[in-house]
Coordinates of C-alpha atoms and ligand atoms in Angstrom, one line a residue:
M167 CA 14.1 26.7 7.2
T168 CA 15.3 24.6 9.3
A169 CA 19.1 24.8 9.8
D170 CA 20.0 21.0 10.4
L171 CA 18.6 19.1 7.4
P172 CA 20.5 16.0 6.9
D173 CA 22.9 15.8 3.7
V174 CA 21.0 15.3 0.4
F175 CA 20.9 11.7 0.3
E176 CA 22.8 10.0 -2.8
G177 CA 20.1 7.0 -3.9
R178 CA 22.1 4.6 -6.0
H179 CA 20.7 1.2 -8.0
F180 CA 21.4 -2.2 -6.0
I181 CA 21.2 -5.0 -8.7
D182 CA 23.0 -8.7 -8.3
G183 CA 24.7 -7.1 -5.0
K184 CA 26.6 -5.1 -6.1
W185 CA 26.0 -0.5 -5.9
R186 CA 26.0 1.3 -9.8
D187 CA 25.4 4.3 -9.6
G188 CA 23.5 6.2 -12.6
R189 CA 24.9 8.8 -16.3
E190 CA 21.7 10.5 -15.1
T191 CA 20.6 11.8 -12.3
F192 CA 17.6 12.7 -10.3
E193 CA 17.0 14.9 -7.9
R194 CA 13.4 15.4 -4.7
V195 CA 13.2 19.0 -3.3
S196 CA 11.5 18.7 0.9
P197 CA 7.8 19.1 -0.2
S198 CA 7.5 21.5 3.1
H199 CA 11.8 22.5 3.7
A200 CA 12.0 23.7 -0.4
V201 CA 16.5 22.0 -0.4
V202 CA 17.0 19.1 -2.3
V203 CA 17.1 16.2 -0.3
S204 CA 17.8 13.5 -2.0
R205 CA 20.2 12.3 -5.4
S206 CA 19.4 9.8 -7.6
A207 CA 20.7 7.2 -9.6
K208 CA 17.9 8.1 -12.2
G209 CA 17.3 3.9 -14.3
G210 CA 16.7 2.8 -17.6
V211 CA 16.5 0.0 -19.3
A212 CA 19.7 -0.8 -19.5
E213 CA 19.2 -1.6 -15.7
A214 CA 15.5 -2.0 -15.3
E215 CA 16.8 -5.8 -17.6
A216 CA 20.4 -6.0 -16.3
A217 CA 17.9 -6.2 -12.7
I218 CA 15.6 -8.9 -14.4
E219 CA 18.1 -11.3 -15.5
A220 CA 19.6 -11.2 -11.7
A221 CA 16.6 -12.1 -10.6
R222 CA 15.6 -14.7 -12.8
R223 CA 19.6 -16.1 -12.4
A224 CA 18.9 -16.0 -8.5
F225 CA 16.1 -17.5 -8.5
D226 CA 16.5 -20.1 -10.7
S227 CA 19.9 -20.9 -9.0
G228 CA 17.6 -22.6 -5.7
V229 CA 20.2 -19.7 -3.7
W230 CA 16.7 -18.6 -2.2
S231 CA 14.0 -20.7 -4.2
R232 CA 15.3 -23.8 -2.5
A233 CA 16.4 -23.0 0.2
S234 CA 14.3 -24.4 3.3
G235 CA 11.7 -21.8 5.3
K236 CA 14.2 -21.3 9.0
D237 CA 17.2 -20.1 6.5
R238 CA 14.5 -17.0 4.7
A239 CA 13.2 -16.6 8.2
T240 CA 16.6 -16.0 9.7
I241 CA 17.4 -13.0 7.2
L242 CA 13.8 -12.1 7.5
L243 CA 13.8 -11.5 11.4
K244 CA 17.6 -9.9 11.1
V245 CA 16.8 -7.5 9.2
A246 CA 13.7 -6.5 10.9
E247 CA 16.7 -6.1 14.0
L248 CA 18.4 -3.4 11.5
I249 CA 15.3 -1.7 10.6
E250 CA 14.5 -0.7 14.6
A251 CA 17.9 -0.2 14.6
D252 CA 18.1 2.1 12.5
V253 CA 13.8 3.7 12.3
D254 CA 15.8 7.8 12.6
R255 CA 17.6 7.7 9.5
I256 CA 15.5 6.6 7.3
A257 CA 12.3 8.6 8.6
L258 CA 14.0 11.6 8.9
Q259 CA 14.2 10.7 5.2
E260 CA 11.2 9.6 4.8
T261 CA 9.4 12.4 6.0
L262 CA 11.5 14.8 4.1
E263 CA 10.4 13.7 0.4
S264 CA 7.1 12.8 1.4
G265 CA 6.3 15.8 3.8
K266 CA 5.2 13.1 6.2
P267 CA 5.2 14.2 10.3
I268 CA 8.1 12.9 12.3
T269 CA 6.8 11.1 15.0
Q270 CA 4.1 9.7 12.3
A271 CA 7.7 8.3 10.6
R272 CA 8.9 6.9 13.3
G273 CA 5.2 4.9 14.0
E274 CA 5.8 3.2 10.4
V275 CA 9.5 2.9 10.1
S276 CA 9.2 1.1 13.7
G277 CA 5.6 -0.3 12.5
A278 CA 6.8 -1.9 9.7
A279 CA 10.2 -4.0 10.9
D280 CA 7.2 -6.3 12.5
L281 CA 6.0 -7.0 8.8
W282 CA 9.6 -8.6 8.9
R283 CA 8.9 -10.5 12.1
Y284 CA 5.2 -12.0 10.7
A285 CA 6.2 -12.6 7.2
A286 CA 9.4 -14.9 9.1
S287 CA 6.9 -16.4 11.1
L288 CA 5.2 -17.7 7.4
A289 CA 8.5 -18.4 5.9
R290 CA 8.5 -21.1 8.4
S291 CA 5.3 -22.4 9.1
T292 CA 4.5 -22.2 4.8
H293 CA 2.4 -25.6 3.9
G294 CA 0.5 -27.2 0.9
D295 CA -2.0 -30.1 1.5
S296 CA -2.1 -34.1 1.8
H297 CA -5.0 -36.2 0.4
N298 CA -5.3 -39.4 1.2
T299 CA -8.4 -39.9 0.0
L300 CA -7.7 -40.6 -4.0
G301 CA -7.7 -44.2 -3.4
D302 CA -5.7 -46.8 -1.9
D303 CA -3.4 -46.8 -4.2
M304 CA -2.9 -42.5 -5.1
L305 CA -1.7 -40.7 -2.9
G306 CA -1.4 -36.4 -4.1
V307 CA -0.1 -33.7 -2.5
V308 CA 0.0 -30.5 -2.9
L309 CA 2.6 -28.2 -2.7
K310 CA 4.0 -24.8 -2.9
E311 CA 6.7 -22.8 -4.6
P312 CA 7.3 -19.8 -5.0
I313 CA 5.7 -17.6 -7.7
G314 CA 9.1 -16.9 -8.9
V315 CA 10.2 -13.3 -9.9
V316 CA 8.3 -10.4 -8.1
S317 CA 8.4 -6.4 -9.4
I318 CA 7.4 -4.5 -6.8
I319 CA 6.5 -0.4 -8.1
T320 CA 5.5 1.7 -5.2
P321 CA 4.4 4.9 -4.3
W322 CA 5.4 7.9 -2.2
N323 CA 2.7 7.9 0.6
F324 CA 3.8 5.2 2.4
P325 CA 7.6 4.1 1.1
F326 CA 8.5 2.1 3.2
W327 CA 5.5 1.0 5.1
I328 CA 3.8 0.3 1.2
L329 CA 7.3 -2.0 1.4
S330 CA 7.4 -3.8 3.5
Q331 CA 3.7 -4.5 3.0
K332 CA 4.9 -7.3 -0.2
L333 CA 8.6 -7.7 -0.2
P334 CA 9.4 -9.8 3.0
F335 CA 5.4 -11.8 1.7
A336 CA 7.2 -12.5 -1.6
L337 CA 11.4 -13.2 -0.4
A338 CA 9.7 -16.2 2.1
A339 CA 7.6 -17.8 0.4
G340 CA 11.2 -18.1 -1.6
C341 CA 10.5 -15.1 -4.7
T342 CA 13.6 -13.3 -6.6
V343 CA 12.7 -9.9 -6.9
V344 CA 13.3 -5.9 -8.4
V345 CA 11.8 -3.7 -6.8
K346 CA 11.0 0.1 -8.0
P347 CA 10.1 3.2 -5.8
S348 CA 7.6 6.7 -6.6
E349 CA 10.7 8.8 -8.6
V350 CA 9.5 11.4 -5.4
T351 CA 10.7 9.2 -2.5
P352 CA 13.1 6.9 -4.0
S353 CA 15.6 6.7 -0.4
S354 CA 13.8 5.1 1.9
T355 CA 13.4 1.7 -0.6
V356 CA 17.8 2.8 -1.2
M357 CA 17.6 2.2 2.9
M358 CA 16.0 -1.2 2.2
G359 CA 18.6 -2.4 -0.1
E360 CA 21.4 -1.6 2.6
L361 CA 19.7 -3.0 4.7
L362 CA 19.2 -6.2 3.1
E363 CA 22.5 -6.0 2.6
Q364 CA 23.9 -6.1 6.1
A365 CA 21.8 -8.9 6.3
G366 CA 23.6 -11.2 4.5
L367 CA 20.5 -11.8 1.4
P368 CA 22.0 -13.4 -1.5
A369 CA 23.0 -11.4 -4.5
G370 CA 20.7 -11.0 -7.3
V371 CA 17.8 -12.1 -4.4
C372 CA 15.9 -8.3 -4.1
N373 CA 17.3 -5.3 -6.8
I374 CA 16.7 -2.1 -6.7
V375 CA 16.0 0.4 -9.4
L376 CA 16.2 3.7 -8.9
G377 CA 14.6 6.3 -11.7
F378 CA 10.5 6.4 -13.9
G379 CA 7.3 4.6 -14.8
D380 CA 8.8 4.9 -19.0
P381 CA 11.4 2.9 -18.9
V382 CA 11.8 1.0 -16.2
G383 CA 8.1 0.4 -14.2
S384 CA 6.7 -1.2 -18.6
L385 CA 9.8 -2.7 -18.5
M386 CA 9.2 -3.7 -15.3
S387 CA 5.3 -5.8 -15.9
T388 CA 6.8 -6.6 -19.8
H389 CA 10.2 -8.5 -19.5
D390 CA 9.5 -11.7 -20.0
A391 CA 12.0 -12.4 -16.9
V392 CA 8.8 -11.7 -14.5
D393 CA 6.8 -13.8 -13.4
M394 CA 4.4 -11.8 -11.2
V395 CA 3.9 -8.1 -10.8
T396 CA 2.4 -6.3 -7.9
F397 CA 1.2 -2.7 -8.2
T398 CA 0.3 -0.4 -5.3
G399 CA -1.1 3.7 -6.9
S400 CA -3.7 5.5 -9.1
T401 CA -5.7 3.5 -10.2
A402 CA -5.3 5.1 -14.3
V403 CA -1.8 3.4 -13.4
G404 CA -2.8 0.2 -12.3
K405 CA -5.4 -0.3 -15.2
A406 CA -1.6 0.8 -17.8
I407 CA 0.4 -2.1 -16.2
T408 CA -2.7 -4.8 -16.3
K409 CA -2.7 -4.1 -20.3
A410 CA 1.1 -4.1 -20.5
S411 CA 1.1 -7.4 -18.8
A412 CA -1.2 -9.4 -20.8
G413 CA 1.5 -9.7 -23.6
T414 CA 3.2 -12.5 -20.8
L415 CA 0.6 -13.1 -19.0
K416 CA 2.4 -12.4 -15.6
K417 CA 0.0 -12.5 -12.1
V418 CA -1.1 -8.9 -11.5
A419 CA -2.5 -8.0 -8.1
L420 CA -3.0 -4.4 -7.3
E421 CA -4.1 -2.3 -4.6
L422 CA -5.0 0.6 -6.3
G423 CA -7.4 3.7 -4.9
G424 CA -10.2 4.8 -2.6
K425 CA -13.1 7.0 -1.8
N426 CA -13.6 5.5 0.9
A427 CA -16.8 6.3 3.5
Q428 CA -17.3 6.5 7.7
V429 CA -21.5 5.7 8.2
I430 CA -22.9 7.7 11.2
F431 CA -26.7 6.1 13.1
P432 CA -27.3 8.1 15.7
D433 CA -27.3 5.9 18.3
A434 CA -23.0 5.4 17.5
N435 CA -21.0 7.4 20.4
L436 CA -20.9 10.6 18.8
D437 CA -17.2 11.9 20.7
D438 CA -15.5 9.1 19.4
A439 CA -16.8 8.6 15.5
A440 CA -16.3 11.6 15.3
D441 CA -12.8 11.4 16.6
A442 CA -11.8 8.6 13.9
V443 CA -14.2 11.5 11.1
V444 CA -11.0 13.5 11.5
F445 CA -8.4 11.0 12.0
G446 CA -9.7 9.2 8.4
A447 CA -10.4 12.8 6.9
Y448 CA -6.4 14.4 7.6
F449 CA -4.2 11.6 8.7
N450 CA -1.2 11.6 6.0
V451 CA -3.0 14.6 5.3
G452 CA -5.6 12.7 2.8
Q453 CA -3.3 11.3 1.0
C454 CA -4.3 8.1 1.9
C455 CA -5.8 4.7 -0.2
N456 CA -7.5 4.3 2.8
S457 CA -8.1 7.8 3.5
S458 CA -12.3 8.3 5.0
S459 CA -12.6 11.0 2.3
R460 CA -16.7 10.2 2.8
L461 CA -19.2 11.2 5.6
I462 CA -21.6 9.9 5.7
V463 CA -24.6 10.5 8.5
H464 CA -27.8 9.9 9.7
A465 CA -30.1 13.4 8.9
D466 CA -31.4 13.8 12.4
I467 CA -27.5 14.4 14.1
A468 CA -25.9 15.5 10.9
Q469 CA -25.9 19.3 11.8
D470 CA -24.9 18.0 15.0
F471 CA -22.5 15.8 13.8
V472 CA -20.7 18.2 11.4
A473 CA -20.3 20.9 13.8
R474 CA -18.3 18.3 15.8
V475 CA -16.0 17.4 13.5
V476 CA -15.5 21.1 12.5
A477 CA -14.6 21.3 15.6
L478 CA -12.0 18.7 15.9
S479 CA -10.3 19.7 12.3
R480 CA -9.5 23.7 13.9
D481 CA -7.3 21.1 17.1
V482 CA -5.7 19.0 14.3
V483 CA -1.8 20.0 14.1
F484 CA -1.2 20.7 10.8
G485 CA 2.9 22.4 10.0
D486 CA 6.3 21.5 10.1
P487 CA 6.8 18.1 9.2
L488 CA 9.8 18.0 11.6
N489 CA 8.1 19.2 14.8
P490 CA 8.0 16.8 16.7
D491 CA 3.7 17.7 18.1
T492 CA 3.1 18.1 13.4
Q493 CA 0.3 15.5 13.1
V494 CA -0.7 16.7 9.2
G495 CA 2.2 17.8 6.7
A496 CA 2.7 18.5 3.7
I497 CA 1.4 18.4 0.2
V498 CA 3.8 15.5 -1.8
T499 CA 4.0 17.4 -4.9
P500 CA 1.9 22.4 -6.9
E501 CA 1.3 20.6 -8.6
H502 CA -0.6 17.7 -6.7
N503 CA -2.1 21.2 -4.3
S504 CA -3.5 22.3 -7.3
K505 CA -5.8 19.5 -8.1
I506 CA -6.7 19.2 -4.6
D507 CA -7.8 23.0 -4.6
G508 CA -9.5 22.2 -8.1
H509 CA -11.5 19.6 -6.1
V510 CA -12.3 21.4 -3.8
R511 CA -13.9 24.4 -6.2
D512 CA -15.4 21.9 -8.7
A513 CA -17.5 21.6 -5.7
V514 CA -18.5 24.4 -4.8
A515 CA -19.8 25.2 -8.4
A516 CA -21.4 22.3 -7.9
G517 CA -23.6 23.3 -4.9
A518 CA -21.6 22.3 -2.0
K519 CA -20.9 24.6 1.2
I520 CA -17.4 25.1 3.5
E521 CA -17.8 23.9 6.7
L522 CA -14.4 24.7 7.3
G523 CA -11.4 25.5 5.2
G524 CA -11.4 25.7 1.4
G525 CA -7.6 26.7 0.4
Y526 CA -3.8 26.0 0.5
L527 CA -1.9 27.1 4.0
D528 CA 0.6 29.6 4.2
V529 CA 2.9 27.3 6.7
P530 CA 5.7 30.2 8.3
G531 CA 8.8 29.7 7.0
L532 CA 7.2 26.8 4.9
G533 CA 5.2 28.6 2.2
R534 CA 2.6 27.0 1.1
Q535 CA 2.5 23.7 0.0
F536 CA 0.3 22.6 2.5
Y537 CA -4.0 22.1 2.0
Q538 CA -5.8 23.6 4.7
P539 CA -8.5 21.1 6.6
T540 CA -11.7 20.8 5.0
V541 CA -14.1 20.1 5.3
V542 CA -17.0 20.7 2.4
S543 CA -21.6 18.9 3.3
G544 CA -24.8 18.5 1.4
V545 CA -22.3 17.5 -1.2
T546 CA -24.6 15.1 -3.6
P547 CA -23.9 11.4 -5.3
D548 CA -24.2 13.7 -8.7
M549 CA -21.4 16.2 -7.9
E550 CA -17.5 15.0 -8.8
I551 CA -16.3 15.3 -5.4
A552 CA -19.0 12.5 -4.4
G553 CA -17.3 9.8 -6.4
H554 CA -13.6 11.0 -7.2
E555 CA -10.7 10.5 -4.9
V556 CA -9.1 13.6 -3.9
F557 CA -6.8 12.8 -2.3
G558 CA -5.8 15.4 -0.1
P559 CA -7.0 16.7 3.2
V560 CA -10.3 17.0 2.3
L561 CA -14.2 15.5 4.0
S562 CA -17.4 15.6 1.8
V563 CA -20.7 15.1 4.7
L564 CA -23.7 13.5 2.6
E565 CA -26.6 12.0 4.1
F566 CA -28.6 9.0 4.9
N567 CA -31.6 8.0 6.0
T568 CA -32.3 4.2 6.2
L569 CA -29.8 1.4 6.1
D570 CA -30.3 1.3 2.5
E571 CA -29.6 4.6 2.0
A572 CA -26.0 4.5 3.3
V573 CA -25.8 0.8 1.7
T574 CA -26.3 2.4 -1.4
L575 CA -24.1 5.5 -0.7
T576 CA -21.1 3.8 0.8
N577 CA -21.3 0.8 -2.2
G578 CA -22.4 4.5 -4.9
T579 CA -18.5 5.1 -6.1
S580 CA -16.2 2.4 -8.6
Y581 CA -14.0 1.6 -5.0
G582 CA -14.1 -0.8 -2.8
L583 CA -11.3 -0.1 -0.2
S584 CA -13.0 -0.3 3.2
A585 CA -15.4 1.8 4.5
G586 CA -16.6 1.8 8.6
V587 CA -19.5 2.4 10.7
W588 CA -20.9 3.4 14.1
S589 CA -23.5 2.8 15.8
E590 CA -24.1 0.8 19.3
N591 CA -26.1 -2.1 17.7
V592 CA -24.2 -5.5 16.3
H593 CA -27.3 -6.2 14.1
T594 CA -26.9 -2.3 12.8
C595 CA -22.8 -2.9 12.4
L596 CA -23.4 -7.2 10.8
A597 CA -25.6 -5.7 8.1
F598 CA -23.9 -2.5 7.0
A599 CA -20.1 -4.7 7.2
R600 CA -22.0 -7.4 4.7
R601 CA -23.5 -5.4 2.5
A602 CA -20.3 -2.1 2.0
E603 CA -18.6 -3.3 -1.1
A604 CA -15.3 -2.9 0.7
G605 CA -12.2 -5.3 1.2
T606 CA -12.1 -3.9 4.5
V607 CA -14.6 -2.6 7.0
W608 CA -14.4 -1.0 10.9
T609 CA -17.2 -1.7 12.8
N610 CA -17.2 1.4 15.3
T611 CA -13.1 2.2 14.9
W612 CA -11.1 3.1 12.1
M613 CA -7.6 2.2 10.0
D614 CA -7.0 -0.8 12.0
G615 CA -4.8 -2.8 10.5
F616 CA -2.7 -6.1 11.6
P617 CA -0.1 -7.8 9.9
E618 CA -1.9 -11.6 10.4
L619 CA -5.4 -9.4 8.7
A620 CA -5.6 -9.1 4.6
F621 CA -5.6 -5.8 3.3
G622 CA -6.9 -4.4 -0.3
G623 CA -9.3 -3.5 -2.4
V624 CA -12.1 -4.9 -4.9
K625 CA -14.2 -3.1 -8.0
Q626 CA -11.4 -0.5 -8.7
S627 CA -9.8 -1.0 -5.5
G628 CA -7.5 -3.1 -6.5
Q629 CA -7.0 -6.9 -7.3
G630 CA -5.4 -9.8 -4.6
R631 CA -4.4 -9.3 -1.1
E632 CA -1.4 -7.9 1.0
I633 CA -1.0 -9.8 4.3
G634 CA -1.5 -11.7 6.1
R635 CA -1.5 -15.7 5.1
Y636 CA -4.4 -14.4 2.3
G637 CA -2.1 -11.9 1.0
F638 CA 1.4 -15.0 1.5
D639 CA -0.5 -16.9 -0.8
E640 CA -1.0 -14.3 -3.6
F641 CA 3.8 -14.9 -4.2
L642 CA 2.6 -18.9 -4.5
E643 CA 1.8 -21.0 -6.5
V644 CA 0.1 -24.2 -6.2
K645 CA 1.6 -27.7 -7.9
S646 CA -0.3 -31.3 -7.0
V647 CA 1.7 -34.3 -7.8
V648 CA 0.0 -36.7 -8.2
M649 CA 1.4 -40.5 -7.2
R650 CA 0.9 -44.1 -7.8
V651 CA 1.6 -46.3 -5.1
G652 CA 1.6 -50.2 -4.8
R653 CA -0.7 -51.4 -7.5
T654 CA 0.7 -51.6 -11.3
R655 CA -1.0 -48.7 -13.2
P656 CA -3.6 -50.3 -15.8
S657 CA -2.9 -50.5 -19.0
W658 CA -4.8 -47.8 -21.7
V659 CA -4.2 -49.3 -24.2
R660 CA -4.0 -53.5 -23.0
S661 CA -8.1 -53.5 -21.7
R662 CA -9.3 -51.4 -24.6
V663 CA -8.1 -54.1 -27.1
A664 CA -9.0 -56.8 -24.2
Ligands
NAD905 P1 1.5 6.3 -9.4 O1 0.2 5.0 -9.5 O2 1.4 7.1 -10.4 O3 2.6 6.0 -8.7 C1 3.1 4.8 -8.7 C2 4.3 3.5 -9.1 O4 4.2 3.2 -10.5 C3 5.5 5.1 -8.8 O5 6.5 4.1 -8.5 C4 5.3 5.4 -11.2 O6 6.5 5.7 -11.2 C5 5.0 3.9 -11.2 N1 4.4 4.0 -12.6 C6 4.4 4.9 -12.9 N2 4.3 5.1 -14.6 C7 4.3 3.3 -14.4 C8 3.7 2.3 -15.1 N3 3.2 2.8 -16.8 N4 4.6 1.0 -15.6 C9 4.5 0.6 -14.5 N5 4.6 1.2 -13.1 C10 4.8 2.9 -13.3 O7 0.7 6.5 -7.4 P2 1.2 7.9 -7.0 O8 0.3 8.9 -7.1 O9 2.5 7.6 -6.6 O10 0.4 6.6 -5.8 C11 -1.3 7.9 -5.7 C12 -2.8 7.0 -5.9 O11 -1.4 6.0 -5.1 C13 -3.2 7.2 -5.2 O12 -4.3 6.6 -6.3 C14 -3.4 6.0 -3.9 O13 -5.3 5.9 -3.8 C15 -2.7 5.1 -4.4 N6 -2.8 4.3 -3.4 C16 -3.2 3.2 -3.3 C17 -3.0 2.1 -2.3 C18 -3.6 0.4 -1.7 O14 -2.5 -0.2 -1.0 N7 -5.3 0.3 -2.2 C19 -1.8 2.7 -1.5 C20 -1.5 3.8 -1.1 C21 -1.3 4.0 -2.4

C-alpha cells in the first residue's frame, strides 16, 4: 500500500452557487489501493429538483443565455487556465477513484483544458444565416439560440475528460446545466465546480448533484424543466433514458458502447499496426468506449501478426496506477472484473483459444483487482465475445480474406462507434472508410482525436455528436425570423373578396 495518499476527498453538491452537504453520504474505495478515497453527499429527489430549478431560473434570467459570446468565452478561458494550474490534484483523485495510471490521468486533465479553449472559440464565432433571396420585400434570418436547461450524466471511465466534452460546449452555447457524475468517480466533477466558481460563472448556471442513477439521473431525464439530456454510458442505460425522457419529448444525445475493430491488410506497416492494436486493446485497461476490442486480420498474415501482438502485449506495463511508469492500471470494481473474466471463460467454452493472459492479475502489495493483458484467437462471428462489449483488456482475433469480408465482419455488431484500417494502399483505406458503419474511422492510426472533429456513434453506439462544431450545434436551437420589409403585405381577406 502507498503510504502518502491524500486525505479522503469530501464531495458536496453545488446548487445555485452554494455548496451543500448531503443528509446521507456514500464512499468510494480505490480499486487499486483498497482504501476509502472519497466521501460524497448522496443526492435525492430534493437535491435534483433544487438543482434543476436553479438551472431553469438561471436560464430564464438571461444572466448567461443572453450574455455575449465574448463574456462567455472569457469565463471558459479562465476555467482552462484554472484546470492547467490544478492538474496534479485533479489527476491524483481521478487515479485513486478510477484506477487509471497517473500519467494518463494528468494527460486527460491537461488535455481537457484544450476542450475548454476550443469551446471558448465557438462561443464567439457561432452565428446563424441570413436569406436575402426570398423576394425584394422579404428578409429571412436564422438565429441560433441555446437549447435551454441541459442534464449532463457521465460515466466512470473518463470522468473529467467526458465532462469536458460536454460542459464547455453547453456553456459556450448559453445553456445552463445540471451535472451528475458517476457514483464511482464523483470527485473530479466537484473539483470542476470549484474551478467554475473561481472563474466567476454566475450562480445557478452549472449545478452539480452527486448520487446514483436512481433517483438523481432518472429525475434529470424526466423533469419538465429540462430541455435536453446528454448522456455517456452504457447502451442499456442510454435506452432507459430515451424511454424516460419521451414523456416530455426532450432532446437526447447519447454516447454509448462500442465493439470497435482494427482491420489489418498484408501491405500495412505491421510494426505500427501491432503497436496500435496493443494500444487500442489495453488503453484505460480496455474500459474505453473506443477500445479496439476486435482485431480483424488478413488470413495470410494472421499467425505472424498475432505473434507480434502477443509479444508486444508482454511489454506493456500493467500495475500500480500511482507509479508514473505504469501504462495500464486497475479494473473499476470487483464485479466488473468478474464480468470480464466471465466473457473470457465463455469464449473458451465456445472454442476460442487463449494466446495470452486470460485471468486475474496479482499486483504485489495491491491485490488482484487487475486483469491480465489477454488475447483470444479463433473467434468467430457467432461467438458472444465477437459482438459483446467486454470493457476489459481483452482482444478478440478474427480473420478475413477479402475487403468485402473485412467490411462485413466490421459492421457485424449492433454497435457503430469507431473502426480502423491499416494498409499502405490509399484506395483500400478509403474503400473501407466509406463502407464502415462507424462515427469515426481511423486509417493507419488509432484513437487520435481533436476538439475540432465531431465524435459519436451510429447504430446502438448512440445518437448525436460531441465536440467539434457539430457537437456544439447539438446545444443550439434554430429559430427562423421572417421579416417583411418595405411594401405592405397583400391582404388575405380583401384579395379573396375581390
Ligand atoms: P452506466 O450506464 O452504468 O452509468 C453512466 C451514468 O448513468 C452514471 O452516472 C450512472 O449513475 C447514470 N445512470 C445509471 N442509471 C441511470 C438511469 N436510469 N437514469 C439516468 N442515469 C442513470 O455506465 P458506466 O458503467 O458508468 O460506463 C461504462 C459504459 O459507458 C460502457 O458501456 C461504455 O462503452 C460507455 N461509454 C461510452 C462512451 C462514448 O463516448 N460512446 C464513452 C465512455 C463510456
